Amino acid sequence: MTETERDRREVEEQVRRQGRLPPNQAVTVKFPVLHYGPIPVFNPETWNFRVWGEVIENRDWSWEEFNQFPRTSLKMDIHCVTGWSMFDTIWEGVSVADLINEGFIQIKPTAQYVLQHAEHGYATNLPLETVLANNFILATHFNGQILTPEHGFPLRGVIGSIIGQPDLKQSYFWKGAKWLRGLEFLKEDKLGFWENAGYHNRGDVWKEERYG
Ligand SMILES: Nc1nc2c(c(=O)[nH]1)N[C@H]1C(S)=C(S)[C@@H](COP(=O)(O)O)O[C@H]1N2
Ligand SMILES: [Mo]
């Protein structure tokens, strides 16, 4: 057995004992890269972040403006639908709840769902309640480093699990869009890319909602 495999099994035993390993997930210590299509090129001059739909006013912010938003960080466990999990990952970026509380985004009372829109048409949907919960973040950094291009630089949505907060809705990792460019607030739910391709709409990791 290699040293990496020994480390991996050790983490797996520990999180299993702690009740943090969802059914049929295995620990990975390397961060796999998974996506459909090419890695987009980031241009800070033309990049913007948009909000539209069930909002009082459609808005967009440049990369420079986005970087003025209040920042926060989160420690979460992430679970990919293909079966790997990573524990105690640290994400830094912007909370949608903070943007709303501080008036940057004004949503209408009719807003119930959020569709994350990424480069090249990728999208993924979540209930508004989940986007505002403390296990969802618009991340610019992972474990203290700027996101790498393959993991979503400059911005990605991230959803995960937090130990001791079983009431949170904890979905698989596909429900965070890499290369995120905007949020569409919706009255009615609209499916994203993988959800349209047969993945489960909620994707609860504890109920193993992998496929619809
Ligand atoms: N824009 C975009 N975001 C995406 C995807 C994608 O194809 N395009 N794939 C999702 C899936 S299926 C997974 S498992 C995670 C993988 O993130 P990672 O490559 O950082 O591990 O990104 C999600 N976000
Ligand atoms: Mo995935």
mmCIF file of C-alpha atoms and ligand atoms in Angstrom:
data_model
loop_
_atom_site.group_PDB
_atom_site.id
_atom_site.type_symbol
_atom_site.label_atom_id
_atom_site.label_comp_id
_atom_site.label_asym_id
_atom_site.label_seq_id
_atom_site.Cartn_x
_atom_site.Cartn_y
_atom_site.Cartn_z
ATOM 1 C CA MET A 1 0.000 0.000 0.000
ATOM 2 C CA THR A 2 1.336 3.436 -0.890
ATOM 3 C CA GLU A 3 1.623 6.209 1.647
ATOM 4 C CA THR A 4 -1.145 8.157 -0.099
ATOM 5 C CA GLU A 5 -3.459 5.162 0.099
ATOM 6 C CA ARG A 6 -2.653 4.746 3.784
ATOM 7 C CA ASP A 7 -3.497 8.429 4.406
ATOM 8 C CA ARG A 8 -6.679 8.095 2.431
ATOM 9 C CA ARG A 9 -7.890 5.079 4.403
ATOM 10 C CA GLU A 10 -7.043 6.780 7.658
ATOM 11 C CA VAL A 11 -9.161 9.824 6.776
ATOM 12 C CA GLU A 12 -11.942 7.538 5.574
ATOM 13 C CA GLU A 13 -12.019 5.564 8.835
ATOM 14 C CA GLN A 14 -12.107 8.765 10.833
ATOM 15 C CA VAL A 15 -14.930 10.449 8.901
ATOM 16 C CA ARG A 16 -16.914 7.216 8.834
ATOM 17 C CA ARG A 17 -16.736 7.017 12.625
ATOM 18 C CA GLN A 18 -17.793 10.667 12.830
ATOM 19 C CA GLY A 19 -20.843 10.011 10.635
ATOM 20 C CA ARG A 20 -19.575 12.351 7.929
ATOM 21 C CA LEU A 21 -19.238 9.858 5.076
ATOM 22 C CA PRO A 22 -22.461 9.704 3.030
ATOM 23 C CA PRO A 23 -23.537 6.288 1.679
ATOM 24 C CA ASN A 24 -21.371 4.857 -1.101
ATOM 25 C CA GLN A 25 -18.830 7.683 -1.011
ATOM 26 C CA ALA A 26 -15.052 7.175 -0.703
ATOM 27 C CA VAL A 27 -12.426 9.640 0.451
ATOM 28 C CA THR A 28 -10.074 11.145 -2.081
ATOM 29 C CA VAL A 29 -7.004 13.102 -1.053
ATOM 30 C CA LYS A 30 -6.382 14.405 -4.558
ATOM 31 C CA PHE A 31 -8.870 16.939 -5.871
ATOM 32 C CA PRO A 32 -10.282 15.455 -9.120
ATOM 33 C CA VAL A 33 -11.257 17.709 -12.021
ATOM 34 C CA LEU A 34 -14.636 17.040 -13.642
ATOM 35 C CA HIS A 35 -16.519 19.118 -16.116
ATOM 36 C CA TYR A 36 -18.135 19.181 -19.479
ATOM 37 C CA GLY A 37 -16.489 21.239 -22.229
ATOM 38 C CA PRO A 38 -13.356 23.418 -22.341
ATOM 39 C CA ILE A 39 -11.791 25.519 -19.567
ATOM 40 C CA PRO A 40 -12.708 29.140 -20.339
ATOM 41 C CA VAL A 41 -10.101 31.879 -20.564
ATOM 42 C CA PHE A 42 -10.563 34.632 -17.970
ATOM 43 C CA ASN A 43 -10.404 38.231 -19.177
ATOM 44 C CA PRO A 44 -10.692 40.711 -16.258
ATOM 45 C CA GLU A 45 -11.574 43.499 -18.706
ATOM 46 C CA THR A 46 -14.688 41.833 -20.061
ATOM 47 C CA TRP A 47 -15.698 39.515 -17.194
ATOM 48 C CA ASN A 48 -18.811 40.513 -15.323
ATOM 49 C CA PHE A 49 -21.128 39.005 -12.760
ATOM 50 C CA ARG A 50 -24.845 39.476 -13.393
ATOM 51 C CA VAL A 51 -28.032 39.045 -11.387
ATOM 52 C CA TRP A 52 -31.433 39.011 -13.049
ATOM 53 C CA GLY A 53 -34.922 37.543 -12.881
ATOM 54 C CA GLU A 54 -36.919 38.032 -9.691
ATOM 55 C CA VAL A 55 -34.867 41.011 -8.548
ATOM 56 C CA ILE A 56 -35.930 44.645 -8.136
ATOM 57 C CA GLU A 57 -33.209 45.700 -10.547
ATOM 58 C CA ASN A 58 -30.968 43.679 -12.867
ATOM 59 C CA ARG A 59 -27.340 44.395 -11.968
ATOM 60 C CA ASP A 60 -23.871 43.553 -13.139
ATOM 61 C CA TRP A 61 -20.476 44.054 -11.591
ATOM 62 C CA SER A 62 -17.023 44.004 -13.126
ATOM 63 C CA TRP A 63 -14.247 41.819 -11.694
ATOM 64 C CA GLU A 64 -12.847 44.871 -9.922
ATOM 65 C CA GLU A 65 -16.237 45.657 -8.411
ATOM 66 C CA PHE A 66 -16.843 42.035 -7.457
ATOM 67 C CA ASN A 67 -13.647 42.147 -5.441
ATOM 68 C CA GLN A 68 -15.051 44.971 -3.270
ATOM 69 C CA PHE A 69 -17.843 42.763 -1.934
ATOM 70 C CA PRO A 70 -17.740 41.669 1.696
ATOM 71 C CA ARG A 71 -15.860 38.390 2.006
ATOM 72 C CA THR A 72 -16.334 35.304 4.052
ATOM 73 C CA SER A 73 -14.942 31.802 4.379
ATOM 74 C CA LEU A 74 -16.401 28.388 5.031
ATOM 75 C CA LYS A 75 -15.143 24.926 5.974
ATOM 76 C CA MET A 76 -17.109 22.121 4.349
ATOM 77 C CA ASP A 77 -17.062 18.509 3.240
ATOM 78 C CA ILE A 78 -17.752 18.076 -0.465
ATOM 79 C CA HIS A 79 -19.305 15.065 -2.125
ATOM 80 C CA CYS A 80 -19.173 14.338 -5.838
ATOM 81 C CA VAL A 81 -21.953 12.265 -7.359
ATOM 82 C CA THR A 82 -19.324 10.027 -8.985
ATOM 83 C CA GLY A 83 -18.412 8.769 -5.508
ATOM 84 C CA TRP A 84 -15.515 10.781 -4.114
ATOM 85 C CA SER A 85 -15.625 13.047 -1.078
ATOM 86 C CA MET A 86 -13.165 15.538 0.365
ATOM 87 C CA PHE A 87 -13.247 16.624 3.985
ATOM 88 C CA ASP A 88 -12.530 19.904 5.738
ATOM 89 C CA THR A 89 -12.098 21.865 2.527
ATOM 90 C CA ILE A 90 -11.843 25.625 3.031
ATOM 91 C CA TRP A 91 -13.517 28.045 0.642
ATOM 92 C CA GLU A 92 -13.224 31.790 0.621
ATOM 93 C CA GLY A 93 -15.333 34.231 -1.329
ATOM 94 C CA VAL A 94 -18.699 35.938 -1.190
ATOM 95 C CA SER A 95 -21.942 34.881 0.481
ATOM 96 C CA VAL A 96 -25.160 35.493 -1.467
ATOM 97 C CA ALA A 97 -26.959 36.039 1.847
ATOM 98 C CA ASP A 98 -24.489 38.857 2.650
ATOM 99 C CA LEU A 99 -25.056 40.446 -0.785
ATOM 100 C CA ILE A 100 -28.787 40.462 -0.130
ATOM 101 C CA ASN A 101 -28.512 41.611 3.493
ATOM 102 C CA GLU A 102 -26.241 44.464 2.470
ATOM 103 C CA GLY A 103 -28.540 45.544 -0.372
ATOM 104 C CA PHE A 104 -26.255 44.711 -3.320
ATOM 105 C CA ILE A 105 -28.937 42.320 -4.565
ATOM 106 C CA GLN A 106 -32.590 43.111 -3.904
ATOM 107 C CA ILE A 107 -34.716 40.071 -4.533
ATOM 108 C CA LYS A 108 -38.471 40.122 -4.982
ATOM 109 C CA PRO A 109 -40.612 38.152 -2.526
ATOM 110 C CA THR A 110 -41.511 35.906 -5.468
ATOM 111 C CA ALA A 111 -37.927 34.588 -5.768
ATOM 112 C CA GLN A 112 -37.872 30.910 -4.741
ATOM 113 C CA TYR A 113 -35.127 29.320 -6.834
ATOM 114 C CA VAL A 114 -31.726 30.256 -8.165
ATOM 115 C CA LEU A 115 -30.057 29.119 -11.363
ATOM 116 C CA GLN A 116 -26.269 29.552 -11.421
ATOM 117 C CA HIS A 117 -25.124 30.432 -14.951
ATOM 118 C CA ALA A 118 -21.546 29.693 -15.976
ATOM 119 C CA GLU A 119 -19.396 30.179 -19.065
ATOM 120 C CA HIS A 120 -20.321 28.114 -22.138
ATOM 121 C CA GLY A 121 -23.929 27.681 -21.024
ATOM 122 C CA TYR A 122 -23.400 25.429 -18.006
ATOM 123 C CA ALA A 123 -26.079 25.978 -15.386
ATOM 124 C CA THR A 124 -27.224 24.352 -12.171
ATOM 125 C CA ASN A 125 -30.253 25.038 -9.987
ATOM 126 C CA LEU A 126 -30.849 25.207 -6.240
ATOM 127 C CA PRO A 127 -33.700 26.415 -4.035
ATOM 128 C CA LEU A 128 -33.148 29.995 -2.810
ATOM 129 C CA GLU A 129 -33.140 28.680 0.760
ATOM 130 C CA THR A 130 -30.062 26.571 -0.014
ATOM 131 C CA VAL A 131 -28.217 29.391 -1.788
ATOM 132 C CA LEU A 132 -28.758 31.554 1.313
ATOM 133 C CA ALA A 133 -27.709 28.841 3.759
ATOM 134 C CA ASN A 134 -24.254 28.724 5.317
ATOM 135 C CA ASN A 135 -23.109 25.764 3.208
ATOM 136 C CA PHE A 136 -23.158 27.649 -0.091
ATOM 137 C CA ILE A 137 -20.569 30.194 -1.233
ATOM 138 C CA LEU A 138 -19.405 32.001 -4.366
ATOM 139 C CA ALA A 139 -15.772 31.025 -4.022
ATOM 140 C CA THR A 140 -12.617 32.650 -5.351
ATOM 141 C CA HIS A 141 -10.192 30.639 -3.175
ATOM 142 C CA PHE A 142 -9.747 27.006 -2.152
ATOM 143 C CA ASN A 143 -7.613 26.020 0.858
ATOM 144 C CA GLY A 144 -5.997 29.443 0.939
ATOM 145 C CA GLN A 145 -5.082 29.612 -2.752
ATOM 146 C CA ILE A 146 -6.721 31.352 -5.698
ATOM 147 C CA LEU A 147 -8.811 28.817 -7.618
ATOM 148 C CA THR A 148 -6.921 27.102 -10.409
ATOM 149 C CA PRO A 149 -8.401 27.412 -13.927
ATOM 150 C CA GLU A 150 -9.547 23.776 -13.960
ATOM 151 C CA HIS A 151 -11.353 24.191 -10.636
ATOM 152 C CA GLY A 152 -13.284 27.282 -11.740
ATOM 153 C CA PHE A 153 -11.063 30.384 -11.635
ATOM 154 C CA PRO A 154 -12.023 33.151 -11.108
ATOM 155 C CA LEU A 155 -15.343 32.243 -9.452
ATOM 156 C CA ARG A 156 -17.387 29.170 -8.687
ATOM 157 C CA GLY A 157 -20.420 28.184 -6.660
ATOM 158 C CA VAL A 158 -19.693 25.612 -3.945
ATOM 159 C CA ILE A 159 -22.103 23.536 -1.921
ATOM 160 C CA GLY A 160 -21.094 21.082 0.774
ATOM 161 C CA SER A 161 -21.836 19.617 4.172
ATOM 162 C CA ILE A 162 -20.990 21.033 7.553
ATOM 163 C CA ILE A 163 -20.614 18.653 10.461
ATOM 164 C CA GLY A 164 -23.134 19.218 13.220
ATOM 165 C CA GLN A 165 -25.629 21.009 10.975
ATOM 166 C CA PRO A 166 -27.836 18.148 9.789
ATOM 167 C CA ASP A 167 -30.708 20.513 8.960
ATOM 168 C CA LEU A 168 -28.804 22.001 6.026
ATOM 169 C CA LYS A 169 -29.758 20.733 2.574
ATOM 170 C CA GLN A 170 -26.569 18.999 1.463
ATOM 171 C CA SER A 171 -26.307 18.398 -2.256
ATOM 172 C CA TYR A 172 -23.669 16.821 -4.435
ATOM 173 C CA PHE A 173 -20.853 18.986 -5.691
ATOM 174 C CA TRP A 174 -22.194 19.346 -9.254
ATOM 175 C CA LYS A 175 -24.626 21.920 -7.841
ATOM 176 C CA GLY A 176 -21.803 24.439 -7.721
ATOM 177 C CA ALA A 177 -21.015 25.965 -11.124
ATOM 178 C CA LYS A 178 -17.373 26.549 -11.989
ATOM 179 C CA TRP A 179 -16.607 29.707 -14.028
ATOM 180 C CA LEU A 180 -19.740 31.286 -12.615
ATOM 181 C CA ARG A 181 -20.991 34.423 -14.376
ATOM 182 C CA GLY A 182 -24.399 35.097 -12.909
ATOM 183 C CA LEU A 183 -27.396 34.195 -10.823
ATOM 184 C CA GLU A 184 -30.922 34.062 -12.162
ATOM 185 C CA PHE A 185 -33.573 34.355 -9.459
ATOM 186 C CA LEU A 186 -36.740 32.453 -10.328
ATOM 187 C CA LYS A 187 -40.350 32.021 -9.238
ATOM 188 C CA GLU A 188 -40.385 28.491 -10.493
ATOM 189 C CA ASP A 189 -37.632 25.936 -10.567
ATOM 190 C CA LYS A 190 -35.693 25.547 -13.805
ATOM 191 C CA LEU A 191 -33.363 22.581 -14.389
ATOM 192 C CA GLY A 192 -29.655 22.998 -15.033
ATOM 193 C CA PHE A 193 -27.288 21.083 -17.302
ATOM 194 C CA TRP A 194 -26.878 17.791 -15.396
ATOM 195 C CA GLU A 195 -30.400 17.990 -13.985
ATOM 196 C CA ASN A 196 -31.680 18.074 -17.568
ATOM 197 C CA ALA A 197 -29.412 15.149 -18.406
ATOM 198 C CA GLY A 198 -31.074 12.898 -15.827
ATOM 199 C CA TYR A 199 -29.378 13.801 -12.563
ATOM 200 C CA HIS A 200 -31.600 14.236 -9.541
ATOM 201 C CA ASN A 201 -33.076 17.689 -9.043
ATOM 202 C CA ARG A 202 -32.252 17.898 -5.320
ATOM 203 C CA GLY A 203 -29.176 15.688 -5.197
ATOM 204 C CA ASP A 204 -29.237 15.111 -1.420
ATOM 205 C CA VAL A 205 -25.997 13.305 -0.502
ATOM 206 C CA TRP A 206 -27.493 11.528 2.532
ATOM 207 C CA LYS A 207 -30.442 10.161 0.567
ATOM 208 C CA GLU A 208 -28.195 9.267 -2.369
ATOM 209 C CA GLU A 209 -30.268 11.265 -4.789
ATOM 210 C CA ARG A 210 -27.863 10.783 -7.677
ATOM 211 C CA TYR A 211 -30.151 10.274 -10.640
ATOM 212 C CA GLY A 212 -33.688 11.492 -11.157
HETATM 213 N N1 LIG B 1 -19.185 25.269 -15.414
HETATM 214 C C1 LIG B 1 -19.214 23.995 -14.982
HETATM 215 N N2 LIG B 1 -19.275 23.782 -13.666
HETATM 216 C C2 LIG B 1 -19.322 22.526 -13.187
HETATM 217 C C3 LIG B 1 -19.327 21.411 -14.063
HETATM 218 C C4 LIG B 1 -19.269 21.677 -15.465
HETATM 219 O O1 LIG B 1 -19.294 20.755 -16.303
HETATM 220 N N3 LIG B 1 -19.193 22.981 -15.876
HETATM 221 N N4 LIG B 1 -19.376 20.140 -13.553
HETATM 222 C C5 LIG B 1 -19.860 19.974 -12.182
HETATM 223 C C6 LIG B 1 -19.529 18.679 -11.669
HETATM 224 S S1 LIG B 1 -20.376 17.364 -12.324
HETATM 225 C C7 LIG B 1 -18.652 18.495 -10.635
HETATM 226 S S2 LIG B 1 -18.442 16.982 -9.919
HETATM 227 C C8 LIG B 1 -17.838 19.620 -10.127
HETATM 228 C C9 LIG B 1 -16.381 19.234 -10.184
HETATM 229 O O2 LIG B 1 -15.571 20.261 -9.695
HETATM 230 P P1 LIG B 1 -13.992 20.067 -9.698
HETATM 231 O O3 LIG B 1 -13.570 19.863 -11.128
HETATM 232 O O4 LIG B 1 -13.443 21.292 -9.080
HETATM 233 O O5 LIG B 1 -13.713 18.825 -8.888
HETATM 234 O O6 LIG B 1 -18.041 20.807 -10.872
HETATM 235 C C10 LIG B 1 -19.358 21.051 -11.235
HETATM 236 N N5 LIG B 1 -19.406 22.351 -11.847
HETATM 237 MO MO MO B 2 -19.873 15.476 -11.084
#
